[in-house]
Coordinates of C-alpha atoms in Angstrom, one line a residue:
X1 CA 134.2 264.6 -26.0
X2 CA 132.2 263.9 -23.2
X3 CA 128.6 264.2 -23.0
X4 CA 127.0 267.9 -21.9
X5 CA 126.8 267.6 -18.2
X6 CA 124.5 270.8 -18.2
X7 CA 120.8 270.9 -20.6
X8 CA 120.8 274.2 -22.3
X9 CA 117.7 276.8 -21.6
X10 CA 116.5 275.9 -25.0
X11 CA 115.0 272.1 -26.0
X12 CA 117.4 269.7 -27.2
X13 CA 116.7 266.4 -29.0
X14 CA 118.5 263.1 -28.2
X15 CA 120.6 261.8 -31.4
X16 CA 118.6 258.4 -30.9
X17 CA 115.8 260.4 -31.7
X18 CA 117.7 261.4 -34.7
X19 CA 119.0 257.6 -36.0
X20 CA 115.4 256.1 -35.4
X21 CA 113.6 258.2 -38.2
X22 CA 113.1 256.0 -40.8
X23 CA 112.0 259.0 -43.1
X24 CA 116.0 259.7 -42.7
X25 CA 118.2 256.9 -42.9
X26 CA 120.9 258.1 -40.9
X27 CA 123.5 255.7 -39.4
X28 CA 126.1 256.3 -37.5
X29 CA 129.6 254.9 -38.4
X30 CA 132.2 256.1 -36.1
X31 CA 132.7 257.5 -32.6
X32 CA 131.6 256.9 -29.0
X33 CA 127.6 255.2 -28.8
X34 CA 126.6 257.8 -26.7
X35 CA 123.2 259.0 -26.5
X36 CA 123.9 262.8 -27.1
X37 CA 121.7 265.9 -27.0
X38 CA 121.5 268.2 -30.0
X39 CA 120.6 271.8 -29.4
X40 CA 120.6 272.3 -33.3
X41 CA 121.7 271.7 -36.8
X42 CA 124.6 273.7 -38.5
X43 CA 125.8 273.3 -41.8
X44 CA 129.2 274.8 -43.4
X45 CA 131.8 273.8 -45.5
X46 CA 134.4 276.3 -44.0
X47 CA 138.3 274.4 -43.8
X48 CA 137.7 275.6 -40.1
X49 CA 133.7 276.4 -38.9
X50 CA 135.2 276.6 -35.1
X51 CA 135.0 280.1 -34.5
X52 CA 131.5 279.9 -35.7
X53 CA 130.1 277.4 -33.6
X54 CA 128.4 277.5 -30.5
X55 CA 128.9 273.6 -29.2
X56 CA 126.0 270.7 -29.1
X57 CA 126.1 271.1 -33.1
X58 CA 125.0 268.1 -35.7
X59 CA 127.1 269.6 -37.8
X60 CA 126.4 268.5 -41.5
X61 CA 129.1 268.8 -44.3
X62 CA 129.3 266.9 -47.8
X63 CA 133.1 267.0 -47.5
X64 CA 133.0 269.7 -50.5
X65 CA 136.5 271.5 -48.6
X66 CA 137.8 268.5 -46.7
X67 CA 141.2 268.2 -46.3
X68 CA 143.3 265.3 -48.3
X69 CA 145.5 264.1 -45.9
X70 CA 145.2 261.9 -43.2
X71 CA 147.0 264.2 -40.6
X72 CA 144.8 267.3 -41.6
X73 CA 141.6 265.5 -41.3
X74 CA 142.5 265.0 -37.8
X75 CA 143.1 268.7 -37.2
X76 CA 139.8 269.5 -38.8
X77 CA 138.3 266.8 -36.2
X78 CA 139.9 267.6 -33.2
X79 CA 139.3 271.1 -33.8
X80 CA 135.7 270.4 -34.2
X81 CA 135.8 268.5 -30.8
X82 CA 137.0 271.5 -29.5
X83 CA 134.2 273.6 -30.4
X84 CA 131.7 271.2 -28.2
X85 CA 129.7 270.1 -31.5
X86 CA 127.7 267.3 -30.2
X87 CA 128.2 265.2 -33.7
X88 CA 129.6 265.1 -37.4
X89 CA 126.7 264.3 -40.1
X90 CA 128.7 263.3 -43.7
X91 CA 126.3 263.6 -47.1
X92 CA 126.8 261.1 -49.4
X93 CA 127.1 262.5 -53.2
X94 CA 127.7 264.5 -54.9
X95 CA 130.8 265.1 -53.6
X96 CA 131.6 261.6 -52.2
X97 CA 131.0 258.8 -53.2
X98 CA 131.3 257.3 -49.4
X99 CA 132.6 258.7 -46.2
X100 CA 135.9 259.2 -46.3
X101 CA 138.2 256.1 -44.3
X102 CA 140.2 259.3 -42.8
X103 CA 137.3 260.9 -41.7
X104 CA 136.0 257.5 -40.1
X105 CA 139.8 256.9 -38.4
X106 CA 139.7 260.9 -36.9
X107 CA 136.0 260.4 -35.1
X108 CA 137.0 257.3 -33.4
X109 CA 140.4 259.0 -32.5
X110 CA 138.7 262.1 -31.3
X111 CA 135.9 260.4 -29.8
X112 CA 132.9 262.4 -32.2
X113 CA 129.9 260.5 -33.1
X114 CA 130.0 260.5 -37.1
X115 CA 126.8 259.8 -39.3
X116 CA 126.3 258.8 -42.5
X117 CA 123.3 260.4 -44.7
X118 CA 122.8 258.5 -47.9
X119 CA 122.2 260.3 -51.2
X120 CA 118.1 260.6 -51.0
X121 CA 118.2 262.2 -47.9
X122 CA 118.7 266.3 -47.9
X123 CA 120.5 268.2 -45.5
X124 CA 117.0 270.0 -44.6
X125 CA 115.4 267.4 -44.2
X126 CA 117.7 266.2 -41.0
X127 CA 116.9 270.2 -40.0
X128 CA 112.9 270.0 -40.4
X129 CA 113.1 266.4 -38.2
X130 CA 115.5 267.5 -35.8
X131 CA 113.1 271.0 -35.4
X132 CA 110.0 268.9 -34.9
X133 CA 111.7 266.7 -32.5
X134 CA 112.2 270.0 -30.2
X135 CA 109.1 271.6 -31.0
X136 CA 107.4 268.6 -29.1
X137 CA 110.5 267.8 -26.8
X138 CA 109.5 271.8 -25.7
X139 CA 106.0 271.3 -25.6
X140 CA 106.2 268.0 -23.1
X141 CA 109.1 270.5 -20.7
X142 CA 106.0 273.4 -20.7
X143 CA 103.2 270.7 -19.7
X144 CA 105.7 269.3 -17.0
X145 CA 106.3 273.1 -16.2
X146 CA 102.8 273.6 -16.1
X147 CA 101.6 270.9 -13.9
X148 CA 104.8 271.0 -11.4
X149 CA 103.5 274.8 -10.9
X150 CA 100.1 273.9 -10.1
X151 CA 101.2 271.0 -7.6
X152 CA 103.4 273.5 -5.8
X153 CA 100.5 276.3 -5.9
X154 CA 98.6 273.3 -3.8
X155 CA 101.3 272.3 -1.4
X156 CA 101.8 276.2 -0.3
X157 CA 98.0 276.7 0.7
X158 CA 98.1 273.4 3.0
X159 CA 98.7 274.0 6.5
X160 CA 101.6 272.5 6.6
X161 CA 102.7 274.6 3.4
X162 CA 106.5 274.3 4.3
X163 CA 106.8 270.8 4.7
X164 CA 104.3 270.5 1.3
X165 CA 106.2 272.7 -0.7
X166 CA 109.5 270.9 0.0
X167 CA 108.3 267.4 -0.3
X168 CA 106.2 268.2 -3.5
X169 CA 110.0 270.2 -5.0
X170 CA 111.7 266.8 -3.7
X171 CA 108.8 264.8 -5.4
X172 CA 109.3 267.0 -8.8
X173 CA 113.3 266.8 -8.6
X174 CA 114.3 263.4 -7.8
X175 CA 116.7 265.0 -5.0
X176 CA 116.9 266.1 -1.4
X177 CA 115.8 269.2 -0.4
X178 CA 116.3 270.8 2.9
X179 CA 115.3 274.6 4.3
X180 CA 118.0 275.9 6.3
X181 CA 117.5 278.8 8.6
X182 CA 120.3 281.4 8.8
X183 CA 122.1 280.0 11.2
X184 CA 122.6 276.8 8.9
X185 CA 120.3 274.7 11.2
X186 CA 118.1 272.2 9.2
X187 CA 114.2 273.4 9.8
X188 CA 112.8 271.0 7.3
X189 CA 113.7 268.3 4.8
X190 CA 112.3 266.2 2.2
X191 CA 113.4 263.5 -0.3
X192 CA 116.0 260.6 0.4
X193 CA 118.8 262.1 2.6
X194 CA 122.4 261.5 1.3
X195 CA 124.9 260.1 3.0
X196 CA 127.1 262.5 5.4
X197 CA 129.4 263.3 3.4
X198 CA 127.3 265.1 0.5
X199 CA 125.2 266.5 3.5
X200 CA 127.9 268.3 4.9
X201 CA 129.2 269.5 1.6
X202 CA 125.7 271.0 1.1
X203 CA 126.2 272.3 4.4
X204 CA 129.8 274.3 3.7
X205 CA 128.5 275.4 0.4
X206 CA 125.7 277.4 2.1
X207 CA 127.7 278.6 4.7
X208 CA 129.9 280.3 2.2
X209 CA 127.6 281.3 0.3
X210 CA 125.5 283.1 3.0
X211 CA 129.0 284.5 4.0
X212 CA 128.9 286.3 0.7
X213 CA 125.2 287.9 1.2
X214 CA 126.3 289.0 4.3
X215 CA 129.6 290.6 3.0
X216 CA 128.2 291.9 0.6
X217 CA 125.0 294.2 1.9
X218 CA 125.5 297.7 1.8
X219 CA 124.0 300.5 4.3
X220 CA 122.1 297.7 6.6
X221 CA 119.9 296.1 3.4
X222 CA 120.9 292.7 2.2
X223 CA 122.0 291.3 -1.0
X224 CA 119.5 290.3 -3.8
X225 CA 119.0 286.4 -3.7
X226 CA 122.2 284.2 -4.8
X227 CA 122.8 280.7 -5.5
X228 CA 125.9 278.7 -6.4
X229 CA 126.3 275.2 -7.8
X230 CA 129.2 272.3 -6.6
X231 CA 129.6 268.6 -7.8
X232 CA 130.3 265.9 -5.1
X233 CA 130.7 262.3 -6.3
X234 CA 127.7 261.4 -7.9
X235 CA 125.6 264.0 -6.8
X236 CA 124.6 267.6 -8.0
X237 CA 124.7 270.4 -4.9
X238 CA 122.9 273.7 -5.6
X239 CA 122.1 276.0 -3.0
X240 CA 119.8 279.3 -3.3
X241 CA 119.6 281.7 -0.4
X242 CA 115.4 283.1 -0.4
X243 CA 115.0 287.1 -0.1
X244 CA 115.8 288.8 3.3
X245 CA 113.3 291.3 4.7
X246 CA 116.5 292.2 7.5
X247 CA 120.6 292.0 6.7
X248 CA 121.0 290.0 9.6
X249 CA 120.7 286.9 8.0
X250 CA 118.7 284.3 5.2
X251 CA 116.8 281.3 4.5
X252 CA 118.7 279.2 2.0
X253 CA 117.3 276.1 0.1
X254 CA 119.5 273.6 -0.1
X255 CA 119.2 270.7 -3.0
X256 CA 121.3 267.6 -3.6
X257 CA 120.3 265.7 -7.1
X258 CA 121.5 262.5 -8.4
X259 CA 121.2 263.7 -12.0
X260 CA 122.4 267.6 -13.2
X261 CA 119.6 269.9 -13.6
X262 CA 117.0 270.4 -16.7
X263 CA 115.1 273.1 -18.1
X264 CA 111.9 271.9 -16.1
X265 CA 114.0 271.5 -13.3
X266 CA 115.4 274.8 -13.0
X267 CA 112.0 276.5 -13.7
X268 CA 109.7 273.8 -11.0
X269 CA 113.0 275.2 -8.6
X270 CA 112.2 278.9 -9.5
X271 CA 108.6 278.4 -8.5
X272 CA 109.2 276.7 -5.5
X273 CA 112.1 279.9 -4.3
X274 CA 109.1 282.1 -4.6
X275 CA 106.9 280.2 -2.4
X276 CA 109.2 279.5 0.1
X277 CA 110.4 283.1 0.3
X278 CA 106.6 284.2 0.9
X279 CA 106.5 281.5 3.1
X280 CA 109.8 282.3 5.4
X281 CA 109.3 286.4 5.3
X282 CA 109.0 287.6 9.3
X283 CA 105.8 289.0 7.6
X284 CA 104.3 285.9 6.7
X285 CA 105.8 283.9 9.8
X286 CA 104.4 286.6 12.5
X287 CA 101.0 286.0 11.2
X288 CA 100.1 289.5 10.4
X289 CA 97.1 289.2 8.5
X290 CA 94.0 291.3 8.9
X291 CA 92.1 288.8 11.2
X292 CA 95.3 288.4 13.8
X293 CA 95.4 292.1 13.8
X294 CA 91.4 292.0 14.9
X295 CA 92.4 289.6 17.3
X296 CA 94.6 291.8 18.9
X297 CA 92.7 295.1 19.2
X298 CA 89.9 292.5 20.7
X299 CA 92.1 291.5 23.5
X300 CA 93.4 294.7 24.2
X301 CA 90.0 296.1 24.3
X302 CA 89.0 293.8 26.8
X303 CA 87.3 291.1 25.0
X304 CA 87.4 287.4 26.5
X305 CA 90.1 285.1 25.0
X306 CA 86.3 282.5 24.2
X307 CA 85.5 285.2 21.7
X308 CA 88.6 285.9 20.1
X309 CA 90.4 282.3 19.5
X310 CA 88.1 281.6 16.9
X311 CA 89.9 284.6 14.6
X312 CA 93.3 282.8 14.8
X313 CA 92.2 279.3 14.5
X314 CA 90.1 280.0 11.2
X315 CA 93.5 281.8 10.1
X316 CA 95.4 279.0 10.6
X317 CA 92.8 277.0 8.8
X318 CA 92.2 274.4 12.2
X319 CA 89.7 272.9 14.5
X320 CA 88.5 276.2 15.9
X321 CA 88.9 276.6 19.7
X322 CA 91.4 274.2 19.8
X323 CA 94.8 275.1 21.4
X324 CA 98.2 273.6 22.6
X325 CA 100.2 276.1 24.7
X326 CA 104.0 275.8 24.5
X327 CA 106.8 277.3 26.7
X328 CA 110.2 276.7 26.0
X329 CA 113.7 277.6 27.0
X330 CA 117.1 278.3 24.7
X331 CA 119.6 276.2 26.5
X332 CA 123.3 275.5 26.0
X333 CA 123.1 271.5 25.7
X334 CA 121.5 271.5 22.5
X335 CA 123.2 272.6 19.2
X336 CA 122.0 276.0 17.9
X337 CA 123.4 279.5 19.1
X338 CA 122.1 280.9 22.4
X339 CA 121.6 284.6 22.2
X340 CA 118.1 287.0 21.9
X341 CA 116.0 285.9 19.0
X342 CA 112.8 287.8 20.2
X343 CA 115.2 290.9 18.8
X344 CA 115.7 289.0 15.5
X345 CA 112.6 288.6 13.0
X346 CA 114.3 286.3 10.6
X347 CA 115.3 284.0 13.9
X348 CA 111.9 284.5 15.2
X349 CA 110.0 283.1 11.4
X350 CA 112.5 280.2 12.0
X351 CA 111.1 279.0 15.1
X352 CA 107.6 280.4 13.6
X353 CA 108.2 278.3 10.4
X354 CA 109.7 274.9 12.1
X355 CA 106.7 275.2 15.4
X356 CA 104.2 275.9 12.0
X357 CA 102.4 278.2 14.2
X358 CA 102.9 282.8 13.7
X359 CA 101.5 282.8 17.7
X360 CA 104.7 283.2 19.2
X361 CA 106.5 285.5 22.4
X362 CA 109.9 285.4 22.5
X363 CA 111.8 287.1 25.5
X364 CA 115.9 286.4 25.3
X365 CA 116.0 282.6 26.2
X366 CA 112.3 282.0 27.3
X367 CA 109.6 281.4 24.5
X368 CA 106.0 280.8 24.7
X369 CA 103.3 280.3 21.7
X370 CA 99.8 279.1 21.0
X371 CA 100.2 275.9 18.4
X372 CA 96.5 275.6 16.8
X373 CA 95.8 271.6 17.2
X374 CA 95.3 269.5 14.5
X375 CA 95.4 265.7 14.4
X376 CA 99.4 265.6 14.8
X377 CA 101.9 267.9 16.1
X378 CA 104.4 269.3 14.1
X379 CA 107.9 267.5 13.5
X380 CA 109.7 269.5 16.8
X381 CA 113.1 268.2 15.8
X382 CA 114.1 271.4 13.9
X383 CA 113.3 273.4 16.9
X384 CA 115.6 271.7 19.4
X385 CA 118.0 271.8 16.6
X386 CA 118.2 275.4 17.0
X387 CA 118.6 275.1 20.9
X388 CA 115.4 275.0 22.5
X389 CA 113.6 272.8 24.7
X390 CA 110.2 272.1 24.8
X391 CA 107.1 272.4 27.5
X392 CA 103.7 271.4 25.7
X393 CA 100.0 271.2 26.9
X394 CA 97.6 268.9 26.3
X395 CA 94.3 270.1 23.5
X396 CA 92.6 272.2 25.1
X397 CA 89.5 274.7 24.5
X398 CA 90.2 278.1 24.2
X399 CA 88.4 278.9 28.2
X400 CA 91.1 275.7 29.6
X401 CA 94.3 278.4 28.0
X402 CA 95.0 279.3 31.4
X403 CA 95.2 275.5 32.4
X404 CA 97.4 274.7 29.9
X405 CA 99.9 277.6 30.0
X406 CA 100.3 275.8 33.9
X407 CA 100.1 272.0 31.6
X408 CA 103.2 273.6 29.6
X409 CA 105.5 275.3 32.3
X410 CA 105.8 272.0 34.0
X411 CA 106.2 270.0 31.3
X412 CA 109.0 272.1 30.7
X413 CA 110.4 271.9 33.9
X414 CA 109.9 267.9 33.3
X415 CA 112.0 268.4 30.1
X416 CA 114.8 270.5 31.6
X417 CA 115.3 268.3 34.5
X418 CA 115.2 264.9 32.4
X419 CA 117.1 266.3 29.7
X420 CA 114.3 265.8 27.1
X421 CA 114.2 267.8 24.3
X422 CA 110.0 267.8 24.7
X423 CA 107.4 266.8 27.0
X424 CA 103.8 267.0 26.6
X425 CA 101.2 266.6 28.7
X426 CA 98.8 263.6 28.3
X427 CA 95.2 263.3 29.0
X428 CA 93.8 259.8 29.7
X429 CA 90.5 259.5 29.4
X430 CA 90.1 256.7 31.7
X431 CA 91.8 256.8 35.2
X432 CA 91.2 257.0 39.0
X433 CA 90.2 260.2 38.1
X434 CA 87.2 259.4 36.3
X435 CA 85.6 257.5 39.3
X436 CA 85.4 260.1 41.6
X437 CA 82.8 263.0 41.4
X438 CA 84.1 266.3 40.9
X439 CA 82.7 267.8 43.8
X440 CA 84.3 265.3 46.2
X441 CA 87.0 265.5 44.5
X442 CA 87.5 269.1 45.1
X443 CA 86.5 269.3 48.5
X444 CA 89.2 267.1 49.6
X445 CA 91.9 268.4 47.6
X446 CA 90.9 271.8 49.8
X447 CA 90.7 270.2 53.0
X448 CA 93.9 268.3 52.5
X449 CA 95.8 271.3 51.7
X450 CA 94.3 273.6 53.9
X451 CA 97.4 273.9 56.5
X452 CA 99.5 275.5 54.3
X453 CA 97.2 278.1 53.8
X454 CA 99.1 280.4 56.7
X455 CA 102.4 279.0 55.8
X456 CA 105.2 281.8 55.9
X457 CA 107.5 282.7 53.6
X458 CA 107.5 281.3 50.8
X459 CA 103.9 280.8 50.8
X460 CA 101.3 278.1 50.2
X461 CA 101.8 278.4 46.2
X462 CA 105.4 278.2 45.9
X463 CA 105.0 275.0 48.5
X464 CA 102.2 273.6 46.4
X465 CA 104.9 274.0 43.4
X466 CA 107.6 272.5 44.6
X467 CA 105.8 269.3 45.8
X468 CA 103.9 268.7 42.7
X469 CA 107.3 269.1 41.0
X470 CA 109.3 266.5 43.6
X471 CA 106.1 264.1 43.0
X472 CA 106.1 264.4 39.1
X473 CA 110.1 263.7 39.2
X474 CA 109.3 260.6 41.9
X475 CA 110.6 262.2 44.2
X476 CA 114.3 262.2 42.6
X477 CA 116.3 265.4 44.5
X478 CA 118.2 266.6 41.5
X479 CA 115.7 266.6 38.6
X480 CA 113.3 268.7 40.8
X481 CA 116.4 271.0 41.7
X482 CA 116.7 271.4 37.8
X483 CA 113.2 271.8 37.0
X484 CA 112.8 274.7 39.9
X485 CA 116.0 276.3 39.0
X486 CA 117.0 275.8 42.9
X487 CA 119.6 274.5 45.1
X488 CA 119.0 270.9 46.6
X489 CA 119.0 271.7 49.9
X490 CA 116.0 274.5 49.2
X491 CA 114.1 272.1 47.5
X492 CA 114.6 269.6 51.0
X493 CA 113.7 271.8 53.0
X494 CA 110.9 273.0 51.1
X495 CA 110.0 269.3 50.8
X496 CA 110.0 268.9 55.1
X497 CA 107.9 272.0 55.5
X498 CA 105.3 271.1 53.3
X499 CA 105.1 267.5 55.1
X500 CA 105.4 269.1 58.6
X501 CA 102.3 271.4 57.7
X502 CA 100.8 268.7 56.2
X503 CA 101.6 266.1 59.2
X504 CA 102.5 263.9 56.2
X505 CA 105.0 260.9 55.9
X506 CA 106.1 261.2 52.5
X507 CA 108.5 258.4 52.1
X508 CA 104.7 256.4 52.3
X509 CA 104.0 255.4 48.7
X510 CA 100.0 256.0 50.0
X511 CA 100.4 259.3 51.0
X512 CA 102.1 260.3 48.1
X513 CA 99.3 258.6 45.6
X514 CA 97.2 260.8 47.5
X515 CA 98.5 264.2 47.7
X516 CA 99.2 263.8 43.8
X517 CA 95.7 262.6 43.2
X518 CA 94.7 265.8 45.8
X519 CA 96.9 268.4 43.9
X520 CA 95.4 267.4 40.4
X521 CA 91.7 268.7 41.5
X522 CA 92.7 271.9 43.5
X523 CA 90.8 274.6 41.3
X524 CA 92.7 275.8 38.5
X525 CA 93.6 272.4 37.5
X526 CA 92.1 270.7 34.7
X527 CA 89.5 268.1 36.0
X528 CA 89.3 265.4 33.5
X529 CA 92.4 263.3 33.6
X530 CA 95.5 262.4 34.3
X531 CA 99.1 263.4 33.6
X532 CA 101.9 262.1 31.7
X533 CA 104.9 263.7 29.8
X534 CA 105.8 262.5 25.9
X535 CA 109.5 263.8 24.6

């Protein structure tokens, strides 16, 4: 008989627990060497205790209705190894002298761990040792319990509570665990990943088994929370889908264990389901709590944006006044579906929970959000997993938000026309910038744009666009075409009217400098630095 490959809900003591008493004596004689786990002592001297047995047994008999024969001692055996006892304790005396030689043969045939208890040793005493040994086995699985709970209480109140929650459940387990959003994208992950193989059967195991919640929901509500449990190689593959607040899809955590699961195990995994369904809810993901709500009402009333960012920063437990705008587009060259997630809250708390932020606008396949800044950005990888790509500003103060909302569109563009899944825009602290007074600055960047002030259609601003995106793409035809969303030729002949107003040569590498140092202090621009992209 094999080892149990599942711990039962109640303690369990090893047997080498068992053979190392000294106050017992026990030895074992026959069977496999295996270190066993007894869930507790039976004793009976029924020709056939089967049918009242539950399995993982010491079962203790002094032999007083053992069968005489050879071949019937091996049907007692083997139908003891069919009732899952975990092993066979044998009294010496009264009733034997020794163990019986059959008994030894029938052990080793059926592969059941056989003791031997010498005469001074009573049956209740094995009972009273083997009860202690749980008692404290127990005690050491509620401490572990106990302290698990706490660390996992700590992870969900950091910022990043998430990522916390699954790296402190990784920590706990021994496993990898990964949040999966209900389109089966990855969001987050923690732990030593597995090789492909076990990833992707992690991956087909939730899949079916969100199938089934979404079978299964009656009159538009979803199923109650459901997990199921699958064996690959060497590993252990559980999956539990988190509670729905829609029927349109779930959250499932996914985890993939080297060893099968314990008592503590199963209850540190309980805890964490709890958290991470408070955590995923569109509830909890749209932020509305009472001081985004005051936020609101603020804005609406009229209040400036100075006066009100400090409300959501302090929610978000950040710097206050301390923002990074990002705009981004759902796109068909990344995996992920494309579709209208701004209609969907349980799509809209993914992006919310992988962008860590609840400041989010989505409208069909354009997004924008406000990303409190700490001292790192978030991992972005989940959220061009789910098909978006990425526009960020640099930090700014809440009065530079209108800045950066400009920072983010064209770092988008950047993105889209490179084919980067991000780009941010970078601030350098020291540059050309930095020797020139503001004021001059300023004054040339409106005198040397001053001639497209009466240009015709399509205007001075949409020319000012379109060469501040041909210089930030170098001047490369078909990345600016992509950024603008425009035909080639339009963005040429764009390009020649601007340097016909502007009685410009811009195949000059010196004029170009120029205009892009110009364009960077026209007012509305953010005067202290210069510009990069990161992705």
């Amino acid at each position: 008989m094999p080892p149990p490959t599942v711990t039962p809900d109640t303690a369990t003591v090893p047997l080498s627990t068992l053979l190392a008493d000294p106050g017992l004596g026990l030895e074992q004689i026959a069977g496999p060497r295996e270190d066993r786990l007894i869930g507790t002592i039976g004793t009976t001297e029924l020709a056939d205790p089967g049918p009242y047995l539950l399995g993982d047994e010491l079962l203790l008999i002094a032999g007083v209705r053992l069968p005489q024969t050879e071949e019937a001692v091996d049907a007692y055996v083997r139908r003891l190894v069919e009732a899952d006892i975990a092993a066979l304790g044998f009294g010496v005396a009264p009733v034997h002298d020794e163990v019986p030689p059959a008994l030894r043969t029938a052990c080793d045939r059926h592969r059941l761990p056989l003791l031997r208890i010498p005469p001074g040793t009573p049956f209740v005493a094995v009972n009273h040792a083997a009860h202690q040994a749980m008692a404290e086995a127990r005690h050491r699985e509620l401490r572990q319990i106990s302290e698990a709970q706490a660390a996992l209480a700590a992870a969900a109140a950091r910022p990043d509570a998430l990522k916390a929650v699954l790296n402190r459940l990784a920590s706990q387990l021994g496993a990898w665990t990964v949040l999966l959003d209900p389109d089966g994208q990855e969001l987050l992950t923690a732990g030593s990943r597995p090789a492909e193989s076990v990833v992707e059967q992690l991956h087909a195991l939730a899949a079916e088994t969100m199938g089934r919640v979404r079978s299964g929901r009656t009159g538009g509500k979803p199923q109650p929370p459901t997990a199921a449990v699958e064996h690959h190689a060497e590993f252990h593959l559980t999956v539990h889908t988190l509670p729905a607040e829609t029927a349109d899809g779930v959250f499932v955590l996914g985890i993939a264990a080297a060893r099968p699961p314990t008592v503590v195990h199963r209850s540190v995994t309980g805890t964490a389901l709890v958290l991470l369904s408070l955590l995923t809810t569109p509830r909890h993901a749209l932020g509305t709590d009472t001081r985004s709500a005051a936020a609101l009402v603020r804005l609406m009333l009229g209040h400036d944006p100075v006066e009100v960012a400090p409300l959501l920063s302090s929610a978000a437990r950040t710097t206050p006044d301390s923002w990074i705008v990002i705009h981004g587009r759902l796109t068909t060259s990344h995996a992920g579906p494309v579709g209208r997630p701004g209609a969907d809250p349980v799509q809209l708390a993914a992006l919310g929970t992988a962008l860590a932020t609840p400041y989010l606008d989505v409208d069909g396949i354009d997004l924008r959000g406000l990303l409190p800044a700490g001292s790192t950005l978030p991992d972005l990888a989940p959220v061009t997993r789910l098909g978006w790509t990425l526009g960020l500003s640099a930090p700014v103060a809440a009065a530079d938000l209108e800045i950066a909302d400009r920072q983010a569109g064209r770092m988008l563009r950047h993105a889209v026309a490179v084919g980067a899944p991000w780009a941010q825009h970078r601030v350098q602290d020291l540059s050309l910038h930095s020797l020139v007074g503001a004021g001059d600055a300023v004054a040339l960047a409106r005198a040397r744009f001053a001639p497209l002030a009466d240009a015709s259609t399509p205007g001075a601003a949409v020319l000012l666009e379109t060469l501040r995106t041909w210089l930030a793409q170098h001047g490369n035809w078909d990345r600016t075409a992509a950024a603008l969303e425009l035909h080639r030729n339009t963005v040429r002949r764009r390009i020649a009217r601007t340097a016909e107003l502007l009685a410009v040569d811009l195949d000059d590498l010196d004029v170009r400098m120029e205009l892009w140092f110009a364009l960077r202090w026209l007012p509305g621009e953010q005067h202290t630095g210069g510009e990069g992209a990161d992705g």
